[in-house]
Coordinates of C-alpha atoms (C1' of nucleotides) in Angstrom, one line a residue:
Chain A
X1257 CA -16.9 -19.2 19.7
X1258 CA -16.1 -15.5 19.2
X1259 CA -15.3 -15.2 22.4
X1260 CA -12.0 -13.3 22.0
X1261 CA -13.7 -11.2 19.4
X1262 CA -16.4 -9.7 21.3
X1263 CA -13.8 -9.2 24.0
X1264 CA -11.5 -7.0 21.9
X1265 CA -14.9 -5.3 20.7
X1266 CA -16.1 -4.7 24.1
X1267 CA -13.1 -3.3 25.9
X1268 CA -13.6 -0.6 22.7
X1269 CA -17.0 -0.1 22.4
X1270 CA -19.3 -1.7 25.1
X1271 CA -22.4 -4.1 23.7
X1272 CA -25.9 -5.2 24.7
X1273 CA -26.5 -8.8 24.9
X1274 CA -28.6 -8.0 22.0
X1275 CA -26.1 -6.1 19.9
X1276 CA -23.8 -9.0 20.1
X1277 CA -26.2 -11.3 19.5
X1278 CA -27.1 -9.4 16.2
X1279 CA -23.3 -8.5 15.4
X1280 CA -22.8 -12.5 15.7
X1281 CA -25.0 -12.9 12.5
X1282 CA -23.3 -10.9 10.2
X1283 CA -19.7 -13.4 11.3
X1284 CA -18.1 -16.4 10.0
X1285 CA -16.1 -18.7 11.8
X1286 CA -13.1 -20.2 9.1
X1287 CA -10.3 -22.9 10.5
X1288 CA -7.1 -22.9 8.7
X1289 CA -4.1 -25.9 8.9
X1290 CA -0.7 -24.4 9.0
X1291 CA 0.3 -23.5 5.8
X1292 CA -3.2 -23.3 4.3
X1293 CA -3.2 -19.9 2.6
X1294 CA -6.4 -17.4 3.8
X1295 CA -5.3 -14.9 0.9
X1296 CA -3.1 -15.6 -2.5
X1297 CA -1.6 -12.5 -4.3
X1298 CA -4.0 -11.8 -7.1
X1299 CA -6.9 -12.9 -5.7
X1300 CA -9.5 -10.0 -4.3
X1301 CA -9.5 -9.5 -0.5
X1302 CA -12.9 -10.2 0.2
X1303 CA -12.9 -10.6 4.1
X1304 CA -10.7 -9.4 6.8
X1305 CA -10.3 -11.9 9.9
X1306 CA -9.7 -11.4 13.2
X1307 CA -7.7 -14.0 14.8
X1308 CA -9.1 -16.1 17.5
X1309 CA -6.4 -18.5 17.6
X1310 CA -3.5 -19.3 16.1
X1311 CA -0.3 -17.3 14.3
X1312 CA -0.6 -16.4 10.7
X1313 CA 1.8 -14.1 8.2
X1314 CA 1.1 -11.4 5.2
X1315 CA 3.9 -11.0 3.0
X1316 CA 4.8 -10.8 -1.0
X1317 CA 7.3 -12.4 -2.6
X1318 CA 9.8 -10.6 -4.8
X1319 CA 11.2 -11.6 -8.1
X1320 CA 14.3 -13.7 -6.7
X1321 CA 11.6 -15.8 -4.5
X1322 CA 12.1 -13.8 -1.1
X1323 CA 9.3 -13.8 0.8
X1324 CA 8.7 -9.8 2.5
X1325 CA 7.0 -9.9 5.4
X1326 CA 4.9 -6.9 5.9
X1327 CA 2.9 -8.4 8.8
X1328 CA 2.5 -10.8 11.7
X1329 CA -1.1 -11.9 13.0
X1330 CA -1.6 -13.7 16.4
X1331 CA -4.3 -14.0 19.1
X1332 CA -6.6 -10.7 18.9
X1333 CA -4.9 -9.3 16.1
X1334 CA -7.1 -8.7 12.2
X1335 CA -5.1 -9.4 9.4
X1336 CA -6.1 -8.5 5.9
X1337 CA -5.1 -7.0 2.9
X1338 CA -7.0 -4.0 3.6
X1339 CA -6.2 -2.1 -0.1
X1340 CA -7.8 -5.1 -1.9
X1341 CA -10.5 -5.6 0.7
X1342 CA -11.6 -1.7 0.4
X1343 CA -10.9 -1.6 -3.2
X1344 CA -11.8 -4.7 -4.9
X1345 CA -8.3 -4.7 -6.7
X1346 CA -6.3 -7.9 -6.7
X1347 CA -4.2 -8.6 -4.1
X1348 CA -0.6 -8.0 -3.8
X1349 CA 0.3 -9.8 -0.4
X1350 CA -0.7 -13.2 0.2
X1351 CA -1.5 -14.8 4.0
X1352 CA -0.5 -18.1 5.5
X1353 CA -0.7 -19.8 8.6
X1354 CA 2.0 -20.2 10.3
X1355 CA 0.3 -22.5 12.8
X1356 CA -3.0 -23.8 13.2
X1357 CA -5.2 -21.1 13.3
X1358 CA -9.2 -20.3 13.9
X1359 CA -10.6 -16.8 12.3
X1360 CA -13.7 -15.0 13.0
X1361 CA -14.1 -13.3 9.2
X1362 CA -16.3 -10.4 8.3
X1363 CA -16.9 -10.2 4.5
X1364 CA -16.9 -7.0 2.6
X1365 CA -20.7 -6.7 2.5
X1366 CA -21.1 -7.5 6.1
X1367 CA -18.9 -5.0 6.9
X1368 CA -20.1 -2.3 4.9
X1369 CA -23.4 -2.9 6.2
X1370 CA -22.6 -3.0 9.9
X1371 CA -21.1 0.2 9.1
X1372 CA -23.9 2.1 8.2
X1373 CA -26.4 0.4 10.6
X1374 CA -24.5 0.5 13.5
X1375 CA -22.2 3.3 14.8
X1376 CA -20.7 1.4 17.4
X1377 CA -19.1 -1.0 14.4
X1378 CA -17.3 2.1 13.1
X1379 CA -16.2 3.2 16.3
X1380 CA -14.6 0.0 17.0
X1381 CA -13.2 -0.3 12.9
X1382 CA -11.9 3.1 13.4
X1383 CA -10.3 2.4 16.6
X1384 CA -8.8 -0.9 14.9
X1385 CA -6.9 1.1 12.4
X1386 CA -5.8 3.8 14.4
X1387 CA -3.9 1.1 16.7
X1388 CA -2.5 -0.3 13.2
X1389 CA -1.3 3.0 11.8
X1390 CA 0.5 3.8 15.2
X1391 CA 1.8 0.2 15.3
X1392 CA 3.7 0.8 12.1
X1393 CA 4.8 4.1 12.4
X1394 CA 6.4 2.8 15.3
X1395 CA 7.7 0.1 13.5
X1396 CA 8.8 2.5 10.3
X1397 CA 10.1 5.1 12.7
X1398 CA 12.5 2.5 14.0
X1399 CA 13.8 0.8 10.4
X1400 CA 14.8 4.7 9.1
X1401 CA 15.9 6.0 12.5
X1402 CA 18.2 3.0 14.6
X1403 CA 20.9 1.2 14.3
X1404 CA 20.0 -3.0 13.3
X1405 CA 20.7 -4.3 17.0
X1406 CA 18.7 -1.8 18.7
X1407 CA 16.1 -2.2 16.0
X1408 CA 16.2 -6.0 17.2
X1409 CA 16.2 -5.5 20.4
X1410 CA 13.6 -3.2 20.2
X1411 CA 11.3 -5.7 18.4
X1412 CA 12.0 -8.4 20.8
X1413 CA 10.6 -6.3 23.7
X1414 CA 7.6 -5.4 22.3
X1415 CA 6.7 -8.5 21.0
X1416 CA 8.4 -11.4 22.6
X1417 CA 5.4 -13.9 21.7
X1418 CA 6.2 -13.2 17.7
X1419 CA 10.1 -14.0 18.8
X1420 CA 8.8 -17.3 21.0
X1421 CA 6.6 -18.9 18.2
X1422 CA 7.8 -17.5 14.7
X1423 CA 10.8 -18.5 12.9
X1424 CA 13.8 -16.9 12.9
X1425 CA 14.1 -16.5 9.6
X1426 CA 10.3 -15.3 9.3
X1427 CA 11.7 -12.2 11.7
X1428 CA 14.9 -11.7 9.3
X1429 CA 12.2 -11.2 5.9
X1430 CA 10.1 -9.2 8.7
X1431 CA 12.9 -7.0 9.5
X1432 CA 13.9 -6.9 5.9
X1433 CA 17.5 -8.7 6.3
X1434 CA 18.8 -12.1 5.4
X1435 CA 18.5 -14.7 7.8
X1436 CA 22.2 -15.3 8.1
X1437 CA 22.5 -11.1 9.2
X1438 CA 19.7 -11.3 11.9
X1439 CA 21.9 -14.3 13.2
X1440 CA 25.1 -12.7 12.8
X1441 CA 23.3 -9.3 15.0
X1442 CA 21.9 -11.9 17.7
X1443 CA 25.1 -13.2 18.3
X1444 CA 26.2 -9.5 18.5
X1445 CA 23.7 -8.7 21.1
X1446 CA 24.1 -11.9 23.3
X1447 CA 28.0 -11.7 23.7
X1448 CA 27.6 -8.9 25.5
Chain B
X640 CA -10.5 30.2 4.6
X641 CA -10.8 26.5 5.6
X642 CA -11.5 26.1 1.5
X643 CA -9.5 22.8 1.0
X644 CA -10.3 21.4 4.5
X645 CA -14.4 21.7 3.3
X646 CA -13.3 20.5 -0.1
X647 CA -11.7 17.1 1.1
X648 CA -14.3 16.7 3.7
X649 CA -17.0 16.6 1.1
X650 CA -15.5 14.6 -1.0
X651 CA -15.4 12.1 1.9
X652 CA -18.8 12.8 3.3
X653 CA -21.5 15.2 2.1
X654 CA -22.2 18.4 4.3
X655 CA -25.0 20.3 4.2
X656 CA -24.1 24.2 4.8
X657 CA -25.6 24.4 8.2
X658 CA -23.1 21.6 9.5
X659 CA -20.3 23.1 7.8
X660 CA -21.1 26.7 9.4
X661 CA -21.9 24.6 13.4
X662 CA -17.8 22.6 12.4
X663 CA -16.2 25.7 11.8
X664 CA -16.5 26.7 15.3
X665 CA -14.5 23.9 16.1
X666 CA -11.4 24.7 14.4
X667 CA -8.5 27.1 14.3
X668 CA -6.7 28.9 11.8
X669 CA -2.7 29.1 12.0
X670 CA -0.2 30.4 10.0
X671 CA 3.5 28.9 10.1
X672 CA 6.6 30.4 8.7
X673 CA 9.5 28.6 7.3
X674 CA 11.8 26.7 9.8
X675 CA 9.4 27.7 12.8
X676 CA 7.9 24.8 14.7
X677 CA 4.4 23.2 14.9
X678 CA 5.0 20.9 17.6
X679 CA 8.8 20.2 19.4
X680 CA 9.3 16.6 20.7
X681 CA 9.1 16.3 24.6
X682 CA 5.6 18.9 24.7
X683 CA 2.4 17.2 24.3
X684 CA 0.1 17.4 20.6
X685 CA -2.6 19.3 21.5
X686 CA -3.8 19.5 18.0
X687 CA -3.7 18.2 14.8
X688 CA -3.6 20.6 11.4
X689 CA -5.1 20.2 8.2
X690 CA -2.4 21.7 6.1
X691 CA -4.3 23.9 3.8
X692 CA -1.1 25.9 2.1
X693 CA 2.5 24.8 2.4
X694 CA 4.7 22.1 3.5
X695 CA 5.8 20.3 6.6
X696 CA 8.1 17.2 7.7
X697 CA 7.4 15.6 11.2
X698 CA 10.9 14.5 12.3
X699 CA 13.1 12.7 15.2
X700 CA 16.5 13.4 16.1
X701 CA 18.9 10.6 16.9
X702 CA 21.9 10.8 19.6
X703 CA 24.6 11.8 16.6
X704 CA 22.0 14.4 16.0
X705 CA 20.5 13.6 12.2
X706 CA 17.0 14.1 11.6
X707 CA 15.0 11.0 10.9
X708 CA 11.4 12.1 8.8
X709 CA 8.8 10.2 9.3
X710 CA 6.4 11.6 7.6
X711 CA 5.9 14.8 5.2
X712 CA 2.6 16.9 4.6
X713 CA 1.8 18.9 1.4
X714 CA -1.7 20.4 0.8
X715 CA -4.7 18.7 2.0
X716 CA -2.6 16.0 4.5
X717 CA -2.7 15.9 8.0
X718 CA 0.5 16.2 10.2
X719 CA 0.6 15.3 14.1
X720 CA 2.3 13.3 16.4
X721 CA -1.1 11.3 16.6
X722 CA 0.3 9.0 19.3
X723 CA 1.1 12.0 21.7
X724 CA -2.3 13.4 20.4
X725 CA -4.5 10.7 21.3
X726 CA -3.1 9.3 24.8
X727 CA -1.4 13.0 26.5
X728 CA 1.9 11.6 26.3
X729 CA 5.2 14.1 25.0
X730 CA 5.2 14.2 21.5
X731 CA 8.3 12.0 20.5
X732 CA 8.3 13.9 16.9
X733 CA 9.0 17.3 16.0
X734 CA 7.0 19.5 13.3
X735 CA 8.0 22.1 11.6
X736 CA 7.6 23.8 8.4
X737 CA 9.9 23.2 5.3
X738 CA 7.6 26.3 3.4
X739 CA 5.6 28.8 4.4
X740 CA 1.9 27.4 5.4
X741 CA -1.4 28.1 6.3
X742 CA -2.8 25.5 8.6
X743 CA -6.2 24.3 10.3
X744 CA -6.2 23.1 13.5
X745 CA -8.3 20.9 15.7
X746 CA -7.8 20.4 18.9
X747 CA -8.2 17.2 21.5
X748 CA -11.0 18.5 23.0
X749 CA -12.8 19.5 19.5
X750 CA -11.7 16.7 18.0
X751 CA -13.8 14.2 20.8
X752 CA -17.0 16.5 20.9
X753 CA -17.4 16.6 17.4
X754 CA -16.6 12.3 17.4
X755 CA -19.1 12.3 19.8
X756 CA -21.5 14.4 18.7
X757 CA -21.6 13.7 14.9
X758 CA -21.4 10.8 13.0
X759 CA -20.2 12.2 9.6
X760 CA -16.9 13.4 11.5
X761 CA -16.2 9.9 12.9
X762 CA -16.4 8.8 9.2
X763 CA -14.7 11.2 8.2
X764 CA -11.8 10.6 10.7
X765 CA -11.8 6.7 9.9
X766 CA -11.5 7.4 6.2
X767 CA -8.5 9.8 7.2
X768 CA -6.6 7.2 9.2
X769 CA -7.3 4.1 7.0
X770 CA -5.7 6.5 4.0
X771 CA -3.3 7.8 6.1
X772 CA -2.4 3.4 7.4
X773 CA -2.5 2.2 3.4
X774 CA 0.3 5.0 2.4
X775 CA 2.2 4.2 4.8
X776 CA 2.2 0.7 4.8
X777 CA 3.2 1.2 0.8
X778 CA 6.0 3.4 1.9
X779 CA 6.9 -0.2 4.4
X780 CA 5.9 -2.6 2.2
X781 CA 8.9 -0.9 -0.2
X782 CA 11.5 -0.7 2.4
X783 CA 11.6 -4.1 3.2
X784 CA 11.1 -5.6 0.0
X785 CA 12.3 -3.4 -3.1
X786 CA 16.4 -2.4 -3.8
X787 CA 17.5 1.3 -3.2
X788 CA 16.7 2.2 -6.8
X789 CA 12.8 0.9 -7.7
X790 CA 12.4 2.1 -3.5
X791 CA 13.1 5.9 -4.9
X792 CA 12.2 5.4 -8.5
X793 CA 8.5 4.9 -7.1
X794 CA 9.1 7.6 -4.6
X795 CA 9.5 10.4 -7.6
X796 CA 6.8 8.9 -9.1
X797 CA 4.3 8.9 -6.4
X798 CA 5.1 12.0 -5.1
X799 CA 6.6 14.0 -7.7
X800 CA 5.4 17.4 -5.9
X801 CA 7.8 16.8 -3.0
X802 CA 10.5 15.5 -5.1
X803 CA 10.4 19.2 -6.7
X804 CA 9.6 21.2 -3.6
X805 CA 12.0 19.3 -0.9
X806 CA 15.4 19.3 -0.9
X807 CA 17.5 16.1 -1.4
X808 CA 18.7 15.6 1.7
X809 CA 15.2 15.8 3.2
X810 CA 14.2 12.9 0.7
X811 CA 17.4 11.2 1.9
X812 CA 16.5 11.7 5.9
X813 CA 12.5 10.1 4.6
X814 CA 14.1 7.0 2.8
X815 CA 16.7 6.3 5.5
X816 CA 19.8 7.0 3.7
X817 CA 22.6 9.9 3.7
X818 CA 22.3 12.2 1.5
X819 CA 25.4 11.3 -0.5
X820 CA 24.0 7.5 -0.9
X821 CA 21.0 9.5 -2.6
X822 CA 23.0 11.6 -4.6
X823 CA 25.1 8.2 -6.2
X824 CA 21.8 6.6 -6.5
X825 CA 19.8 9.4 -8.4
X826 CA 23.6 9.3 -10.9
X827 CA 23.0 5.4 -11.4
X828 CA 19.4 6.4 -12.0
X829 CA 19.4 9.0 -14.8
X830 CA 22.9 7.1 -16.5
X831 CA 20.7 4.8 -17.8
Chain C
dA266 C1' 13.2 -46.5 11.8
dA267 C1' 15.1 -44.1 7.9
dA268 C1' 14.9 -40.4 4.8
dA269 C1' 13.9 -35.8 3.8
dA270 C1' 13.0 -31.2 4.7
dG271 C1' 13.5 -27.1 7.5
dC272 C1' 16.3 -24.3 10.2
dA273 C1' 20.1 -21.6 12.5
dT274 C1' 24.8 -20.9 12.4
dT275 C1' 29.4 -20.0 10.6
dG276 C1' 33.1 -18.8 7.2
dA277 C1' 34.9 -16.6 3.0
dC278 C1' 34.2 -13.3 -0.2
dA279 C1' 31.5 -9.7 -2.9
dA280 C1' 28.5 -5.8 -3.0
dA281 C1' 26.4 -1.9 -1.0
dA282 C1' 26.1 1.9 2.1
dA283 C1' 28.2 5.0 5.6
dT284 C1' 31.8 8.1 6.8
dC285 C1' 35.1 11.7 6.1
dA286 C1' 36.8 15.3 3.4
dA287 C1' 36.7 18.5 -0.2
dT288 C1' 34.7 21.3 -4.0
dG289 C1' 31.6 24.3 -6.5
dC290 C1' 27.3 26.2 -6.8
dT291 C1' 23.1 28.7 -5.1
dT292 C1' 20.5 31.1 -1.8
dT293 C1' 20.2 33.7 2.3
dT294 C1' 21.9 37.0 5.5
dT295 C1' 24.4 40.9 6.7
Chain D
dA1099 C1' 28.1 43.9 -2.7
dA1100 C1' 30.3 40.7 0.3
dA1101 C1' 30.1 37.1 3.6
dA1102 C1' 27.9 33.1 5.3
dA1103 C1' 25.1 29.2 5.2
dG1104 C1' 22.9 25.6 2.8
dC1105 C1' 23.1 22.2 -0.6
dA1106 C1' 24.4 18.5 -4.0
dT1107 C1' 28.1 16.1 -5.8
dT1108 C1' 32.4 13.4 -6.0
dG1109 C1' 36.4 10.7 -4.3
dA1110 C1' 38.8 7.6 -1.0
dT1111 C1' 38.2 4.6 2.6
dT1112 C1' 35.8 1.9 6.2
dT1113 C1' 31.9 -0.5 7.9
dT1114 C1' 28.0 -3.1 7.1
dT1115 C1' 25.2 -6.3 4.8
dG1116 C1' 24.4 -9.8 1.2
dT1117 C1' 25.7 -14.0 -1.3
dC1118 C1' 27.2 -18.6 -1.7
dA1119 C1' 28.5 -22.7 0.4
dA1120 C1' 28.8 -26.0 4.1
dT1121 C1' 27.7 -28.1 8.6
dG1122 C1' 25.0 -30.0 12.4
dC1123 C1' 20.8 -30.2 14.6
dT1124 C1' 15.8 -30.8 14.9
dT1125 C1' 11.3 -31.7 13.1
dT1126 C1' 8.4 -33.7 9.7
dT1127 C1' 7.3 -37.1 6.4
dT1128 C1' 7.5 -41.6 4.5

DNA sequence: AAAAAGCATTGACAAAAATCAATGCTTTTT
DNA sequence: AAAAAGCATTGATTTTTGTCAATGCTTTTT
C-alpha cells in the first residue's frame, strides 16, 4: 500500500525509513468503483488524492449538460480541486472514476500540518504544482496557438495511455470539441 | 526600490528586516523599455522578474508568423519562460515589454541558494506557483467550456486593468482569436 | 439469451470563426 | 507639419465547427 506514492515522493525528495513511516500516518487509503464520484460540484474539496491505481476525470458541466473536461488522473498523478481544497469554497468541478480506481488521500489538515512540520512535504507539494502549472501551459499554449489536428496529434504523443484507456468522446470534452469533430479530425489525420 | 516585490512577499510570509536586507543581495534590478525584449525564444531563461512597474506579454510565434500570448504580467506578477528556467533548455517563449517597466530579477543560481538556504522563500515560491497554476487553470477551465462571449465578458471583468492598458489585438492573440473576431464580438456585446 | 445503453462514425445542414480587403482614425516617427 | 505605422472596425466570402439525426457495433445490464 502506498507504494507508488512514496515512490513519486522519493524520486523528489529522498526519505528515511522513519519519515515515511511517520508521513504514512497522516494518509488514507479510499477505493472507488467506476463511476463513483470522489468530488461533486458544490461540495468542499476536503482532500486531494494521489492516484495509485486506476483512471479518474475532473470536469464541470455547463448549462446544456456538456460535461468540460479540465483534467485527466491516472497512475501517479494527484487530482483535486485545488481552489476548493485551499479555500474552503464549494466546488465547481466534480471527479469520477473512470475505471476502478485506489487513492492515497491527504486531508486538508494533514496536509497543512505536514507542511509546517516537515520541509521536505513542501518541497515535494511545491514540486507537484510546478509539474502541473507547466503541464498546462503546455496544454493552453497549444489550444490558442495550433491548428485542431496538430493539437491532436500533439496530445496523442504525449499521452498515448489517456488515448488507449479513455473514451473518445471524454478526449473530444477534453479538447473542448464535439465528439463527432474529434472523429471527423482523426479521420483527417489517418488518411494521410 | 524592490518596494512591491517586499510588499507581496510579506503579505505571503512575514520578514523580519535583517532577512529582507541578507534577500536583497540576491536580486537584480532591470529596467525595460517599450517593445525591447526580456527574453527571445531559442536563448535559455536565466532569470525570472518580479514586475515591479509596467507591463509585459510572454508570447510564441507560429509558422504564418502571428503571435500567440500566453501569458501577460502587470504589477506585482511574475513573467518567465519557467520551463526554460527550471531544466536549461531554449526558452520556447519570447518576453517583451508592451510599457515601459521596472523589473526585479532573480536568477537560477539565486533562486536555488535561497530555496535551499531559507525556508520562508520555498514558501514563498510554492504560494507563487499554486497562484500562478489556479489562474491559469480559470483562464482553461473557460476556454473549453464557456462560448466566445461569457469567455471575454469574464476576461474584462477579471482583468479590467489590461483591458484598458493593452490593445485589442493583444487581448485577441491571449484569447485565441483574430482580432476582427474580437472586434464583432465586443459589437454583439455592448448592442445589448 | 435478450434488451438496453454506450459509443464512434457519417451525412446534411446551420452557425461560428477565419481570411482577405478596405476604410478611417490615432499615435509615432521623420 | 507631413508621412508612416499601428490599430479597430466593417463587409464579403471561405473554411471550420457545431447541431441534429441515423446507423452499426460493442459492452453492460437484466
Amino acid at each position: 500500500m502506498y507504494e507508488l506514492f512514496f515512490q513519486n515522493f522519493n524520486k523528489k525528495v529522498a526519505l528515511t525509513q522513519e519519515e515515511e513511516t511517520l508521513i504514512k500516518t497522516y494518509l488514507t487509503p479510499k477505493k472507488l468503483r467506476k463511476k463513483q464520484y470522489l468530488l461533486q460540484e458544490g461540495d468542499v474539496c476536503k482532500a486531494f488524492a494521489f492516484i495509485e491505481k486506476g483512471a479518474l476525470k475532473a470536469y464541470s458541466v455547463d448549462d446544456s449538460g456538456n460535461e468540460h473536461i479540465i483534467q485527466f488522473g491516472l497512475e501517479g498523478w494527484i487530482i483535486s480541486d485545488l481552489y476548493s481544497f485551499l479555500t474552503g469554497e464549494p466546488a465547481t468541478y466534480n471527479i469520477d472514476a473512470i475505471e476502478d480506481a485506489e487513492l492515497v488521500l491527504i486531508s486538508k489538515s494533514a496536509h497543512e500540518e505536514l507542511l509546517q512540520k516537515f520541509p521536505k512535504y513542501e518541497t515535494f507539494t511545491r514540486m507537484n504544482i510546478t509539474g502541473a502549472y507547466l503541464a498546462m501551459q503546455k496544454r493552453l499554449n497549444s489550444i490558442i496557438s495550433s491548428p485542431l489536428e496538430e493539437r491532436y496529434a500533439n496530445f496523442t504523443a504525449l499521452y498515448p495511455e489517456i488515448v488507449q484507456r479513455v473514451p473518445q468522446h471524454m478526449i473530444a470534452a477534453y479538447m473542448g470539441l464535439t465528439p463527432e469533430t474529434l472523429s471527423r479530425i482523426r479521420r483527417r489525420i489517418s488518411s494521410k
